[in-house]
Short mmCIF file of C-alpha atoms in Angstrom, two decimals:
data_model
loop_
_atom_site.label_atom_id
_atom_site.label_comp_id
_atom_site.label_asym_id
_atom_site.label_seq_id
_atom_site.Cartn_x
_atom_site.Cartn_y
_atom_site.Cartn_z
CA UNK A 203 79.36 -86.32 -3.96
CA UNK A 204 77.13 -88.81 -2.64
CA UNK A 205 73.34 -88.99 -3.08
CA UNK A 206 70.98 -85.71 -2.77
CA UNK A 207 68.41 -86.68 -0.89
CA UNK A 208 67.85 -89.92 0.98
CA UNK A 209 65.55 -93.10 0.16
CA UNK A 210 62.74 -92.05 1.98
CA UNK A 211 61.97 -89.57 -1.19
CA UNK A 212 60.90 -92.65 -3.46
CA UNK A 213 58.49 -94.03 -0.62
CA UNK A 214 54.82 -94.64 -1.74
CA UNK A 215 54.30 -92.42 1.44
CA UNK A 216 56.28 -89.68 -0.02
CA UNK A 217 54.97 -89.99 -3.25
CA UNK A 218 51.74 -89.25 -2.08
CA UNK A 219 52.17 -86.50 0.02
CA UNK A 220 53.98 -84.76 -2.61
CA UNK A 221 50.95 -85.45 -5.63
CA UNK A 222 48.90 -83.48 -2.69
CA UNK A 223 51.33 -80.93 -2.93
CA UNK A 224 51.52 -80.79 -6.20
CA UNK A 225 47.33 -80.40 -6.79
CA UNK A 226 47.06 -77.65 -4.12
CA UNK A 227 49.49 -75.49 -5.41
CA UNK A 228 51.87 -76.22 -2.75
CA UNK A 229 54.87 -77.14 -4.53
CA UNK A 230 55.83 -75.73 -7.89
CA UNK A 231 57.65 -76.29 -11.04
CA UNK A 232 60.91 -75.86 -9.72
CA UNK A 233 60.46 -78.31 -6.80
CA UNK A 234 59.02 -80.55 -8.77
CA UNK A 235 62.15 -80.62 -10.97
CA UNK A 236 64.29 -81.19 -8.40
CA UNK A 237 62.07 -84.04 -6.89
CA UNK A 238 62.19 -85.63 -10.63
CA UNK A 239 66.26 -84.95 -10.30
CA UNK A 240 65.96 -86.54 -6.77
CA UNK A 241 65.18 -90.11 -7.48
CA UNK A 242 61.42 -89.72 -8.70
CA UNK A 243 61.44 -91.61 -12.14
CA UNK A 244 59.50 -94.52 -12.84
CA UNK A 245 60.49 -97.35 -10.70
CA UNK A 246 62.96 -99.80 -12.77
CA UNK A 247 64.20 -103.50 -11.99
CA UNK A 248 66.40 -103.63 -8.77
CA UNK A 249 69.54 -104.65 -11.12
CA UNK A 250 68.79 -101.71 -13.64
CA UNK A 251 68.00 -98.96 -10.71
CA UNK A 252 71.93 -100.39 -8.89
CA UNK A 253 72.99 -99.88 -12.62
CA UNK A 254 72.26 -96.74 -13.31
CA UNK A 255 72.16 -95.26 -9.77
CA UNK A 256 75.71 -93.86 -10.44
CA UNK A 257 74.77 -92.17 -13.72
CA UNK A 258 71.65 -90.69 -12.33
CA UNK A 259 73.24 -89.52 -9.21
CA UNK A 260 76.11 -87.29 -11.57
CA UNK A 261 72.97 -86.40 -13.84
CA UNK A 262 71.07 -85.21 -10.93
CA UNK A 263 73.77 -83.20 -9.02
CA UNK A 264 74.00 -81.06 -12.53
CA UNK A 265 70.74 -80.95 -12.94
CA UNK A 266 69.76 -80.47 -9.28
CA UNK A 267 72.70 -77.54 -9.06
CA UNK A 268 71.10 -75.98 -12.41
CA UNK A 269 67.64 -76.10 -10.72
CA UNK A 270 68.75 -74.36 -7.72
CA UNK A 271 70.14 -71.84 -9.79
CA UNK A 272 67.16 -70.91 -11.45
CA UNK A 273 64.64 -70.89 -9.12
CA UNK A 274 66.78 -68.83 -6.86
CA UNK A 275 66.14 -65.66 -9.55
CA UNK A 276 63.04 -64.73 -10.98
CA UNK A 277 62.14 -65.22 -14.33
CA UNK A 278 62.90 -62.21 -16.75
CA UNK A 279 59.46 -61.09 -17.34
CA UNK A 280 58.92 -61.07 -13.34
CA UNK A 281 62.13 -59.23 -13.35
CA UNK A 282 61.04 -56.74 -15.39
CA UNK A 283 57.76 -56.30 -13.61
CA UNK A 284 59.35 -56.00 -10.29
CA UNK A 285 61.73 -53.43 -11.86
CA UNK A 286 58.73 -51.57 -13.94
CA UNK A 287 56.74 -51.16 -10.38
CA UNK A 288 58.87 -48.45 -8.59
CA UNK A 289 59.50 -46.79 -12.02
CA UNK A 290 55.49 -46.14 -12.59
CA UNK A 291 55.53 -45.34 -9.12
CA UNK A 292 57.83 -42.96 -9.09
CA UNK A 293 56.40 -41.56 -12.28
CA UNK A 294 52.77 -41.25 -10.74
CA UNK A 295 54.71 -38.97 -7.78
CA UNK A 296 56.07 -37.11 -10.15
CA UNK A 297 53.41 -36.01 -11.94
CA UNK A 298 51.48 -35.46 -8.73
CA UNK A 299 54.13 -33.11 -7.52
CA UNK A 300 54.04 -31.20 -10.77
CA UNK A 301 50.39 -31.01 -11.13
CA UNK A 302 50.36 -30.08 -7.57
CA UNK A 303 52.95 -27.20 -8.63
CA UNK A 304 51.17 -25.62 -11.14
CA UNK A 305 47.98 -25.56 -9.36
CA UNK A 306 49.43 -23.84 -6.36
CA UNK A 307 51.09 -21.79 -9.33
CA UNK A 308 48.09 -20.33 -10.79
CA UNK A 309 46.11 -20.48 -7.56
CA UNK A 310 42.66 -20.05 -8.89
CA UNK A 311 39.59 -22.39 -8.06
CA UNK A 312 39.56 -23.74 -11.67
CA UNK A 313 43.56 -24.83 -10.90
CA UNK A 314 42.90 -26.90 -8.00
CA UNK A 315 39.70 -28.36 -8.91
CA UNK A 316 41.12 -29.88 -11.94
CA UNK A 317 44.44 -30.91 -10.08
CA UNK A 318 41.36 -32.99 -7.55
CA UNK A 319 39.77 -34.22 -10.76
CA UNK A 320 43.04 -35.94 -12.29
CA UNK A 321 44.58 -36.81 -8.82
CA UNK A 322 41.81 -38.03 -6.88
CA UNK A 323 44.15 -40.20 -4.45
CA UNK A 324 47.13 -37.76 -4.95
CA UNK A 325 49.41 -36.26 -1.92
CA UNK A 326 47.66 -32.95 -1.84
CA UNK A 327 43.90 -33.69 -2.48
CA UNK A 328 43.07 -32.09 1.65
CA UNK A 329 45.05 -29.55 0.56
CA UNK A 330 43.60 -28.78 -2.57
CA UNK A 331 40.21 -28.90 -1.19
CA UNK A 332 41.27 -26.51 1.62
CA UNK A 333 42.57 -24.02 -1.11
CA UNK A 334 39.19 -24.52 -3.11
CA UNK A 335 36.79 -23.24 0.19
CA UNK A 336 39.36 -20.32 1.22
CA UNK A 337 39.88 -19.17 -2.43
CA UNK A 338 35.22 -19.24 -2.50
CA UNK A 339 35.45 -17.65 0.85
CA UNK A 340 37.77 -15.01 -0.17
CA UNK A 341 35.98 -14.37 -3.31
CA UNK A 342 32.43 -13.79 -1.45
CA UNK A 343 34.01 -11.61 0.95
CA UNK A 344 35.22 -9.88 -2.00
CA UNK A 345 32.22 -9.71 -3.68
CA UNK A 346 30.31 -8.73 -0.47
CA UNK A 347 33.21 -5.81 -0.03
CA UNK A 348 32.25 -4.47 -3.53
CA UNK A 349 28.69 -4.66 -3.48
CA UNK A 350 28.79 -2.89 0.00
CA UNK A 351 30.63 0.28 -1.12
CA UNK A 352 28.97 0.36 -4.52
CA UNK A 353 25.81 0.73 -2.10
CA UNK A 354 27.23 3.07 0.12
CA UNK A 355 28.76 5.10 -3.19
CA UNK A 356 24.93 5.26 -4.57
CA UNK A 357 23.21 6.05 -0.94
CA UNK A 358 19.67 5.40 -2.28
CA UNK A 359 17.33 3.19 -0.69
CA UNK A 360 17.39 0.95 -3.97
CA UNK A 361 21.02 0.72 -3.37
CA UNK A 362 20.98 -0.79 -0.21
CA UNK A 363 17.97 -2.57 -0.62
CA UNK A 364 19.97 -4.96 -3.81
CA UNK A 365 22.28 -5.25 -1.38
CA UNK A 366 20.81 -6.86 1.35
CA UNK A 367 18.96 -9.22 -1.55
CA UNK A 368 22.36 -9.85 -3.33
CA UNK A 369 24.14 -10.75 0.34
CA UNK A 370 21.37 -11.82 2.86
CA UNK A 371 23.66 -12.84 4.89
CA UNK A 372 26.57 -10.80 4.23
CA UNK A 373 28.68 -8.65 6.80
CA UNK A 374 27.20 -5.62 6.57
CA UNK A 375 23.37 -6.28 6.31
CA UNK A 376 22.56 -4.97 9.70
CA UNK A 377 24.17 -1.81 8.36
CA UNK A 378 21.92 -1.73 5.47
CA UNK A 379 19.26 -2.11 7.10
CA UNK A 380 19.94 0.95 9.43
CA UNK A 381 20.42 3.03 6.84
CA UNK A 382 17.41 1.90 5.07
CA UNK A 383 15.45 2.66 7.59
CA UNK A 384 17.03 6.02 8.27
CA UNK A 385 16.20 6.69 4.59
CA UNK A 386 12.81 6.16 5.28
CA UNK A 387 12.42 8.25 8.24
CA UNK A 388 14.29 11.12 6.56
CA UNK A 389 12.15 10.55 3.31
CA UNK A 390 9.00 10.78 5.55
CA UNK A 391 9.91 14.06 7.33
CA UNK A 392 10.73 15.32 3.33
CA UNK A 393 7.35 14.43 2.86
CA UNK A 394 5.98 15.84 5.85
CA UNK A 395 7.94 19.27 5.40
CA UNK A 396 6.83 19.43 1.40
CA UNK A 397 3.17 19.10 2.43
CA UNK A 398 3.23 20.96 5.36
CA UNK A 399 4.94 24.16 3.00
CA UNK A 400 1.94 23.23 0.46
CA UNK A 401 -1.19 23.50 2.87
CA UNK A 402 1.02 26.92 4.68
CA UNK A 403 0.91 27.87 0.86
CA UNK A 404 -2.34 27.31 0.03
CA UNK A 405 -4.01 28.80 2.84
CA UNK A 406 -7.65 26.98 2.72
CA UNK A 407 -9.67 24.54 5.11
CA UNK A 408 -9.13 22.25 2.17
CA UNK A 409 -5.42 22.59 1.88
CA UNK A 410 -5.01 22.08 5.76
CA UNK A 411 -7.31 18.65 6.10
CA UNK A 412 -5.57 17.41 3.48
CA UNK A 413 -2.34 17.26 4.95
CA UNK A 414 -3.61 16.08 8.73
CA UNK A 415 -5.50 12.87 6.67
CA UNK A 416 -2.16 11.98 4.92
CA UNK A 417 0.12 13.10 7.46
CA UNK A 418 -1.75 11.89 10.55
CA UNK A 419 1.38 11.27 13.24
CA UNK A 420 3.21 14.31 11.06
CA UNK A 421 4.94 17.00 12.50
CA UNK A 422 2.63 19.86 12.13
CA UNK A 423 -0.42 17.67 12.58
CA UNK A 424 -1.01 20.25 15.52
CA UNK A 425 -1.01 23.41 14.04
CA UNK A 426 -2.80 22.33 11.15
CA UNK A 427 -5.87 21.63 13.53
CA UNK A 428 -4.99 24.87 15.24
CA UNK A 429 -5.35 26.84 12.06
CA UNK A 430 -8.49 24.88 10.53
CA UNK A 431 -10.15 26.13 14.16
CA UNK A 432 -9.00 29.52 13.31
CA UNK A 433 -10.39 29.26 10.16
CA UNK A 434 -13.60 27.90 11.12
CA UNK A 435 -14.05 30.68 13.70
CA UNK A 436 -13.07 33.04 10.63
CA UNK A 437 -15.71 31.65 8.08
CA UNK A 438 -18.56 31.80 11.03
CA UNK A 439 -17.28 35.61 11.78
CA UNK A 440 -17.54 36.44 8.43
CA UNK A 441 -20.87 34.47 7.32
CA UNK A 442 -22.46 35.94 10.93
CA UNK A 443 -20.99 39.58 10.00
CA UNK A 444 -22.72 39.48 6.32
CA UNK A 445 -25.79 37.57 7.35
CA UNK A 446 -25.82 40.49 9.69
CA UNK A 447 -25.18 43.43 7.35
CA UNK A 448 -27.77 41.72 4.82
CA UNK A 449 -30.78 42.07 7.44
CA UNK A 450 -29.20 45.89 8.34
CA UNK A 451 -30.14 46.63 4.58
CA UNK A 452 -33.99 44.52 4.16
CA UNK A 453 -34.07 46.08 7.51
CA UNK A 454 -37.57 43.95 8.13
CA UNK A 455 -38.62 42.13 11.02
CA UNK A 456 -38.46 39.45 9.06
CA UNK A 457 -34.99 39.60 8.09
CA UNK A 458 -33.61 40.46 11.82
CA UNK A 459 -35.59 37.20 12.71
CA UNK A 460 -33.86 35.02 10.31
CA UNK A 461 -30.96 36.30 11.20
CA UNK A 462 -31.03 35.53 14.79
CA UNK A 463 -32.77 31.87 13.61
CA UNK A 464 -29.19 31.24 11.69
CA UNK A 465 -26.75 32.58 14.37
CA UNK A 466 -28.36 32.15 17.68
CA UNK A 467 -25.17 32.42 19.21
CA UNK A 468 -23.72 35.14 16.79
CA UNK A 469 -22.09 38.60 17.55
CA UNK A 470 -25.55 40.69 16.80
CA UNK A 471 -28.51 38.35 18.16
CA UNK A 472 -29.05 40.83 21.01
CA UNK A 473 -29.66 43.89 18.89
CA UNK A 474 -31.27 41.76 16.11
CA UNK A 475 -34.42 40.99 18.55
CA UNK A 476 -33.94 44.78 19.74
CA UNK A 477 -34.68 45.78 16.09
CA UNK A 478 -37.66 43.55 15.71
CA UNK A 479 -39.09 44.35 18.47
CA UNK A 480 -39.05 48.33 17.97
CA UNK A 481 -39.88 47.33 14.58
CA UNK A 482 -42.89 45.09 15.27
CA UNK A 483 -44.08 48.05 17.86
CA UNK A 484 -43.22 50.98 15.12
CA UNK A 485 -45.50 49.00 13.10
CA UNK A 486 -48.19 48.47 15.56
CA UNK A 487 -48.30 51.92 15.98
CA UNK A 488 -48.22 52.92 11.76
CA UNK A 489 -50.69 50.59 11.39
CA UNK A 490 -54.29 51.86 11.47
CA UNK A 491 -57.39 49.23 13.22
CA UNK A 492 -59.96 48.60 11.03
CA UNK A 493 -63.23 46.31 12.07
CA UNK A 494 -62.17 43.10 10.38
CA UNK A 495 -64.79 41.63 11.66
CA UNK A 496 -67.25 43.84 9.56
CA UNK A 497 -65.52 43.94 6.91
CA UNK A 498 -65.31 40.13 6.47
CA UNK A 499 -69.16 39.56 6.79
CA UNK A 500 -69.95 41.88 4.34
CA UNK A 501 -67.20 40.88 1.86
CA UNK A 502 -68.45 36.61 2.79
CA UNK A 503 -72.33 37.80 2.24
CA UNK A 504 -71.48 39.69 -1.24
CA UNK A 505 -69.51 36.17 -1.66
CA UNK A 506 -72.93 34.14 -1.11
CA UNK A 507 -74.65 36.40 -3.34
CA UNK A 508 -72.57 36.22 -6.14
CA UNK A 509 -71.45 32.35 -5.66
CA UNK A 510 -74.65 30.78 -4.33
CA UNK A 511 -74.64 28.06 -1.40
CA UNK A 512 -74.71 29.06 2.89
CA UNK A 513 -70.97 28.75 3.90
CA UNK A 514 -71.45 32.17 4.92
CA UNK A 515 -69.75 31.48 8.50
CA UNK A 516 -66.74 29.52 7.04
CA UNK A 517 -65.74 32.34 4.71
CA UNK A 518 -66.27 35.14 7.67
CA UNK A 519 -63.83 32.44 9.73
CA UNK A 520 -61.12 32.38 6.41
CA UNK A 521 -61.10 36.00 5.70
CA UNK A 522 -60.48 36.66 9.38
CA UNK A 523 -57.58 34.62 9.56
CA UNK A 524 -56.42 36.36 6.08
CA UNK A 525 -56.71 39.89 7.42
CA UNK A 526 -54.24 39.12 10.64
CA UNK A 527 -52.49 37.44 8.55
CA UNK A 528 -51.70 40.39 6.32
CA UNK A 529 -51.60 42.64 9.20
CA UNK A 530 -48.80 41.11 11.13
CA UNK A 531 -46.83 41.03 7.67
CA UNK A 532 -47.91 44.72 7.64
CA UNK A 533 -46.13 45.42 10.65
CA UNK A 534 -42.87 43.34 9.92
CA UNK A 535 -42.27 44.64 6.44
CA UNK A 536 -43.51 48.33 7.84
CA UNK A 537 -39.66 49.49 7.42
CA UNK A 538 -39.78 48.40 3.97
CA UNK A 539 -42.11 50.63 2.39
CA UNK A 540 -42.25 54.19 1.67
CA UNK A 541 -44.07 56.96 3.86
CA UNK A 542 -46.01 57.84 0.71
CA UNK A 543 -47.34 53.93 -0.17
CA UNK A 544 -48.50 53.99 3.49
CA UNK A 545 -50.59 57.08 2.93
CA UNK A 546 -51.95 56.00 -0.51
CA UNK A 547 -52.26 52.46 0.68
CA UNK A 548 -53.69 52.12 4.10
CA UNK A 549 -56.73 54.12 3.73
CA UNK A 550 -59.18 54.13 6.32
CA UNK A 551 -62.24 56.51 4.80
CA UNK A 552 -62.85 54.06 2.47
CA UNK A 553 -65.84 51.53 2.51
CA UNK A 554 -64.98 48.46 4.17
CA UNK A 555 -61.30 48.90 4.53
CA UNK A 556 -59.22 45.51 4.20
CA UNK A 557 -55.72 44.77 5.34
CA UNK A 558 -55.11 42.48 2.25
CA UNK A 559 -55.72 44.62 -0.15
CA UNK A 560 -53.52 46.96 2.14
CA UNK A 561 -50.60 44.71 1.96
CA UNK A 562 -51.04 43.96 -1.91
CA UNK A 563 -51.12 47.78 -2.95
CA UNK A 564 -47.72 48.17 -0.48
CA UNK A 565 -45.92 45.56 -2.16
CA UNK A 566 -46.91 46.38 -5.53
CA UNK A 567 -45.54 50.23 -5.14
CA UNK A 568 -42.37 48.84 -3.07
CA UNK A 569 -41.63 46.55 -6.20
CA UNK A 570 -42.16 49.66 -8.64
CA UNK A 571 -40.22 51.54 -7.10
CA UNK A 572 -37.24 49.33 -6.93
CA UNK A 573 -37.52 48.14 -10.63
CA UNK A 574 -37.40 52.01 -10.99
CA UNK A 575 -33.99 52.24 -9.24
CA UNK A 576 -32.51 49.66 -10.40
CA UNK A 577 -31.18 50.23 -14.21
CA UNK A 578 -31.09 46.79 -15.47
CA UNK A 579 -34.47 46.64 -16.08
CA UNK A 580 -36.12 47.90 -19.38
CA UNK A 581 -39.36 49.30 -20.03
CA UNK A 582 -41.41 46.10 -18.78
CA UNK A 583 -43.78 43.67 -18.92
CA UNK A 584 -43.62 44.01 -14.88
CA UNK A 585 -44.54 40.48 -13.08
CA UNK A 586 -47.08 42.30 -10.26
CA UNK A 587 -46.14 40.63 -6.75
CA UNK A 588 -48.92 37.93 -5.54
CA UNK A 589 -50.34 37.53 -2.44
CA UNK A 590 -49.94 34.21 -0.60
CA UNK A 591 -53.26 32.21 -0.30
CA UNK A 592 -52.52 31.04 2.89
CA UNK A 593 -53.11 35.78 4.08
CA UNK A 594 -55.90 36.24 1.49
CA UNK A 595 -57.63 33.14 -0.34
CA UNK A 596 -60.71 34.96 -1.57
CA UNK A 597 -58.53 37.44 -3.07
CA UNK A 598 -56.74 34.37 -4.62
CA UNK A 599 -60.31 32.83 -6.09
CA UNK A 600 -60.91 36.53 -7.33
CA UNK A 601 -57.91 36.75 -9.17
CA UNK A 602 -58.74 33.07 -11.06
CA UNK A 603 -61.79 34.65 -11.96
CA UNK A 604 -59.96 37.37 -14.10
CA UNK A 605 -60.15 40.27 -10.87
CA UNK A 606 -57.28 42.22 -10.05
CA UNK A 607 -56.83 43.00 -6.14
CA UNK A 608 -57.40 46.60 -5.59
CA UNK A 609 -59.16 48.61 -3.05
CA UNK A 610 -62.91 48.29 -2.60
CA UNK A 611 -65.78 49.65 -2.01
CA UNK A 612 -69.54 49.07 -1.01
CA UNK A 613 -72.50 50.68 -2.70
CA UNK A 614 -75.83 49.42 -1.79
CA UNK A 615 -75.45 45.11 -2.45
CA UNK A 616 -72.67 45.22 -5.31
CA UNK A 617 -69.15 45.06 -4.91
CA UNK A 618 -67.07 47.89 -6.95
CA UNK A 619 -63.74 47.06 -8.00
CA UNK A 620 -61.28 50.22 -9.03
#
């Protein structure tokens, strides 16, 4: 057969080179087998190694042929591994493609997320994740789709309200918020209408200004200030029209004058200063003149007499005053009092006649005789009228002194009282 390899295998050169080999890894078991086969035993005697060259050269064909052999296939446990390797593959794509199946199967979000969680690296992880944002998408479109007609169903303002707080940014917000605000408006005209109808009910100023301070922009805003005006006209009218008819029955100067004071710009002003002045000139004229001035120096000396002290010019200067006083209230209250207290009261034959005690004694038979008239009353005490002290104040000091006011007269230097 001849010799395997050639001399050059047992050269201290070789040898070397191949113990490098052998400590990097470069050569394994198998070649170093058939480098031991080769002529790589420990060196023997030249006449042993020609001895046994022909022995070892039939040893090492076998042997070399049997190491070829079995380094050509691999072991059985790499064997098996190679053969075990497409098997667990083909296992792993397997189950992918089943898991894969009954995910797609059942086609809910739960199916494919679980199908991502046990086959991270599988086939159809993009397309499991696609199928897990369409299947979300779908079901908020759903969601938004129900919620939307629920809210439409209802129609309220709450409805649609939730909605647009459920689905901010859902597809029909805008919507929502139209008809929100068209609820508004529609509740604010209800409003307006109701209150409106109210204030028509109700009639008053009251009623009316209530509705133009809630409802100020409101639909009837200007007819409510139309009929307040009217109203207000109304009231003055009617206040002006009794204000009137009240100084038609005192029928006084006094009460014609207040009148036109209250309504200077009212419907009967004109004749109201008519009827005081024929009334303040009937009076004039009813009115008898009597010397006041002689009458007040004898009544201010009988004063001085009876009191004491000189003031006799101050109290001629205050009972002057007094007696014009109660003239001019003569003449405005003239209408007032009956034909027969003028006769009994303003008396002009008597001593020292005194328009004071004139107007007293026609205010104390006016009273009398409407306490008379008037049933209500019973039998008395009577409260007898006062004069003011501002017309009369010595008839005011006489009356603190106990004296009643009555007509007068003087006999000699004493004052009579009767």
């Amino acid at each position: 057969m001849g010799r395997l390899h050639g001399p050059s295998l047992t050269t201290p050169e070789f040898r070397d080179i191949y113990k490098e080999d052998i400590a990097s890894g470069r050569v394994g078991r198998c070649d170093q087998r058939r480098t031991a086969m080769n002529g790589y035993p420990p060196r023997k005697p030249r006449s042993a190694r020609r001895f046994a060259f022909r022995k070892w050269a039939f040893v090492g064909a076998i042997a070399g042929a049997s190491l070829i052999s079995a380094c050509s296939q691999p072991s059985d446990s790499q064997q098996t591994a190679e053969q075990q390797q497409p098997a667990d593959e083909q296992a792993r794509k397997d189950a992918d493609e089943k898991a894969w199946a009954d995910a797609e199967k059942t086609g809910t979000v739960a199916a494919y997320t679980a199908y991502l969680q046990n086959f991270g690296s599988g086939a159809h992880v993009s397309e499991a994740s696609q199928r897990i944002v369409a299947l979300n998408e779908g079901a908020r479109k759903d969601a938004d789709e129900r919620a939307w007609a629920d809210a439409v169903r209802t129609g309220t303002a709450a409805a649609f309200t939730a909605y647009t707080q459920n689905f901010s940014s859902g597809a029909h917000v805008a919507e929502a918020r139209q008809r929100l605000a068209a609820l508004d408006e529609q509740a604010r005209k209800d409003a307006d209408e109701k209150a409106w109808a109210d204030a028509e009910k109700a009639g008053t100023a009251t009623a009316l200004t209530g509705y133009v301070q809630k409802f100020g922009s409101g639909a009837h805003v200007a007819e409510a200030r139309q009929r307040l005006a009217a109203l207000d006209e109304q009231a003055r009218k009617e206040a002006d029209d009794k204000a009137w008819a009240d100084a038609q029955k005192a029928g006084t100067s006094g009460a014609f004058t207040g009148y036109v004071q209250k309504f200077g710009s009212g419907a009967h002003v004109a004749e109201a200063r008519q009827r005081v002045a024929a009334l303040e000139t009937q009076g004039r004229r009813e009115v008898p003149t009597i010397d006041i001035q002689k009458t007040c120096q004898a009544a201010a000396g009988v004063m001085v007499s009876l009191m004491g002290g000189t003031n006799t010019e101050q109290d001629v200067n205050a009972c002057l005053d007094s007696e014009q006083k109660a003239r001019d209230q003569i003449v405005k209250d003239g209408a007032t009092y009956a034909s027969a207290d003028k006769k009994q009261c303003m008396r002009t034959d008597v001593y020292l006649p005194s328009y004071v005690e004139w107007l007293t004694c026609l205010e104390m038979e006016r009273d009398v005789r409407k306490m008379q008239r008037d049933d209500q009353f019973g039998a008395g005490p009577y409260t007898l009228p006062k004069v003011s002290p501002a017309i009369n104040p010595a008839a005011t000091r006489q009356s603190q002194r106990g004296r009643e006011p009555a007509s007068s007269r003087r006999k000699g230097s004493r004052l009579e009282i009767y």
